[in-house]
PDB file of N, CA and C in Angstrom:
ATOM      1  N   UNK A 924     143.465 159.112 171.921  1.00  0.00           N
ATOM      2  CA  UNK A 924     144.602 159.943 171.496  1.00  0.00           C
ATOM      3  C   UNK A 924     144.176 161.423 171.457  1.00  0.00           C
ATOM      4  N   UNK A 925     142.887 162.191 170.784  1.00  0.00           N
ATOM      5  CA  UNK A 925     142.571 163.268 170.501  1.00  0.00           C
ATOM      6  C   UNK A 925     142.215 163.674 172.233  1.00  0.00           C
ATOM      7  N   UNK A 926     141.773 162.758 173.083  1.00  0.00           N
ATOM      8  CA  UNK A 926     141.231 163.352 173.856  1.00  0.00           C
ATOM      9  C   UNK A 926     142.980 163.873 174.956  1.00  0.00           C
ATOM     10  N   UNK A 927     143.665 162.958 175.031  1.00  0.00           N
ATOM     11  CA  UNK A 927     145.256 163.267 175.482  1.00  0.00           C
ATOM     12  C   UNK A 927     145.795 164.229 175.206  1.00  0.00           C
ATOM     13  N   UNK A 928     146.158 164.468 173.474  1.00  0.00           N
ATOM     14  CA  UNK A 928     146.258 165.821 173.562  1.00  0.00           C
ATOM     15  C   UNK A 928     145.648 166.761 173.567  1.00  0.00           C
ATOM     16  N   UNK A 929     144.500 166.922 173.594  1.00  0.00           N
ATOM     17  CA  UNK A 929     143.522 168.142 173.939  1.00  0.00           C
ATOM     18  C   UNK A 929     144.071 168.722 175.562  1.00  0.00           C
ATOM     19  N   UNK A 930     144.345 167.703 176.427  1.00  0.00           N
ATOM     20  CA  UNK A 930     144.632 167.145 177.710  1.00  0.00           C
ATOM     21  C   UNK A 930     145.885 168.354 178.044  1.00  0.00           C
ATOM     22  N   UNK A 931     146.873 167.603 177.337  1.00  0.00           N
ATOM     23  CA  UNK A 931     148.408 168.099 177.150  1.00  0.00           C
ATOM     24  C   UNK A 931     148.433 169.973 176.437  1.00  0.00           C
ATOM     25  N   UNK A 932     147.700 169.536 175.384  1.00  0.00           N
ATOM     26  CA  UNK A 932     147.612 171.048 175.095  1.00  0.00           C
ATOM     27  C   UNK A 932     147.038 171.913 175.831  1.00  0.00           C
ATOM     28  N   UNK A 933     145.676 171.890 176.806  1.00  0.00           N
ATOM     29  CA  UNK A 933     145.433 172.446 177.628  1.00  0.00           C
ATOM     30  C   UNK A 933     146.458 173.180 178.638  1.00  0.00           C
ATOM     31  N   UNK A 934     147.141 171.819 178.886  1.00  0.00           N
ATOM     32  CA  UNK A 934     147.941 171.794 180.252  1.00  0.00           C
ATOM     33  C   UNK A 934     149.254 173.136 179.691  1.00  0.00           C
ATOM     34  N   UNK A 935     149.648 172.504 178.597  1.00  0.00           N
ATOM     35  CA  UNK A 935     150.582 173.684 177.838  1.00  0.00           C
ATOM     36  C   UNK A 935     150.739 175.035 177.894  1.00  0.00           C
ATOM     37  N   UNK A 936     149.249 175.003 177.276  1.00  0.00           N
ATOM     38  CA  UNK A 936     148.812 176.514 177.463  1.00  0.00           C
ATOM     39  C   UNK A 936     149.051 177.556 178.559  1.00  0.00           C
ATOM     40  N   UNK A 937     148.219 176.785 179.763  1.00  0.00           N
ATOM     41  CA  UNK A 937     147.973 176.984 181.400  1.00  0.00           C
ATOM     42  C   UNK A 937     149.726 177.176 182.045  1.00  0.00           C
ATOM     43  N   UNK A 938     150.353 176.472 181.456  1.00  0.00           N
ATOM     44  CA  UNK A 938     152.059 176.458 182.317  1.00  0.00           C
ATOM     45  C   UNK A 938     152.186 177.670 181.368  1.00  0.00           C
ATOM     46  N   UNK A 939     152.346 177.763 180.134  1.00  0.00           N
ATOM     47  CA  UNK A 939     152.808 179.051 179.624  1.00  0.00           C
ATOM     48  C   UNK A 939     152.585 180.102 179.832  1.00  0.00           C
ATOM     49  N   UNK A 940     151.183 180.320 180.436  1.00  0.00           N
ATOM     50  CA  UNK A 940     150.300 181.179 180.874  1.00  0.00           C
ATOM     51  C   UNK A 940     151.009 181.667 182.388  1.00  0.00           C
ATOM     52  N   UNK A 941     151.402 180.637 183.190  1.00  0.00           N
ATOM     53  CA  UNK A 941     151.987 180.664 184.524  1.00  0.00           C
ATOM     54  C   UNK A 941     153.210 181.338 184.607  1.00  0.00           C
ATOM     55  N   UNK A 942     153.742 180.680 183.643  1.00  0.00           N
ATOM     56  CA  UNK A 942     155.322 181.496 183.383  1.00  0.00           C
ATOM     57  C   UNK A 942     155.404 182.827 183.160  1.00  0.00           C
ATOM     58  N   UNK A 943     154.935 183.090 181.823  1.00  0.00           N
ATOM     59  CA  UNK A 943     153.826 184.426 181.270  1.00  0.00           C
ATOM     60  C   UNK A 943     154.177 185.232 182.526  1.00  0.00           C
ATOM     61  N   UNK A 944     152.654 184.997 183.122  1.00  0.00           N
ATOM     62  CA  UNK A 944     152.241 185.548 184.620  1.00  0.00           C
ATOM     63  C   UNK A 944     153.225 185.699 185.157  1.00  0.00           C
ATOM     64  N   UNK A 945     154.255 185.298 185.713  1.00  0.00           N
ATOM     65  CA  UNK A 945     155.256 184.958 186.696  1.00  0.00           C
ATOM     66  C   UNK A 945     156.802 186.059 186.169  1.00  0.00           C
ATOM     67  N   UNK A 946     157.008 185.726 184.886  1.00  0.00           N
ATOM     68  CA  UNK A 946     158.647 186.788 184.342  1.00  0.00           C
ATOM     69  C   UNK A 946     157.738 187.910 184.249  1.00  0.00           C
ATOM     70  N   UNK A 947     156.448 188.277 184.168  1.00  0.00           N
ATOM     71  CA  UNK A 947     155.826 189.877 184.171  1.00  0.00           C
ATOM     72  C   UNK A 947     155.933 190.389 185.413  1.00  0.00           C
ATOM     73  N   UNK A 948     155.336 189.646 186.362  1.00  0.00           N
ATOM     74  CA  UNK A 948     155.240 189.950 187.771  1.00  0.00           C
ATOM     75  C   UNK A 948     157.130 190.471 188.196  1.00  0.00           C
ATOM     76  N   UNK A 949     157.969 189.649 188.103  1.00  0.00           N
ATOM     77  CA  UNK A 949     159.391 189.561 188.243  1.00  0.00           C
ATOM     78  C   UNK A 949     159.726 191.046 187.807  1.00  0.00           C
ATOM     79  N   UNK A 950     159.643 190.834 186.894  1.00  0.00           N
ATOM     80  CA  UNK A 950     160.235 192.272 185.865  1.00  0.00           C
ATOM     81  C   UNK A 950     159.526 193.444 186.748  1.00  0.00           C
ATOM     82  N   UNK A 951     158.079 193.272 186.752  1.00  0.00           N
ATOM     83  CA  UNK A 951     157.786 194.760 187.520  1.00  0.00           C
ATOM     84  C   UNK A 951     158.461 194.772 188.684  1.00  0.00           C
ATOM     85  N   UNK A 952     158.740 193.802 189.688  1.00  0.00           N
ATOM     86  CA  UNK A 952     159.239 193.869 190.751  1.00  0.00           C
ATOM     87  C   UNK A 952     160.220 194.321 190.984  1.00  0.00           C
ATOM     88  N   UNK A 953     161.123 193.792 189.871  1.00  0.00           N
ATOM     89  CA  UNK A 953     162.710 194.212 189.671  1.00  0.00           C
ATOM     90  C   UNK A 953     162.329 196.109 189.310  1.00  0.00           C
ATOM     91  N   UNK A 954     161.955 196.583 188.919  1.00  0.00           N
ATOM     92  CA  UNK A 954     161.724 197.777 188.068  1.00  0.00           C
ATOM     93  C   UNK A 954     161.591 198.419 189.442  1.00  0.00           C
TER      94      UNK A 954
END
């Protein structure tokens, strides 16, 4: 179980991080 979500939370992080990355990039583009 601890090791799954360590797993999931990782993964969490990393997509949020992507998105993050991604509406910043957008926005400057748009600008």
């Amino acid at each position: 179980m601890s090791r799954t979500t360590r797993i999931t939370g990782v993964a969490r992080g990393a997509l949020l991080g992507w998105l993050i990355a991604w509406v910043r990039a957008v926005a400057v583009a748009v600008r």
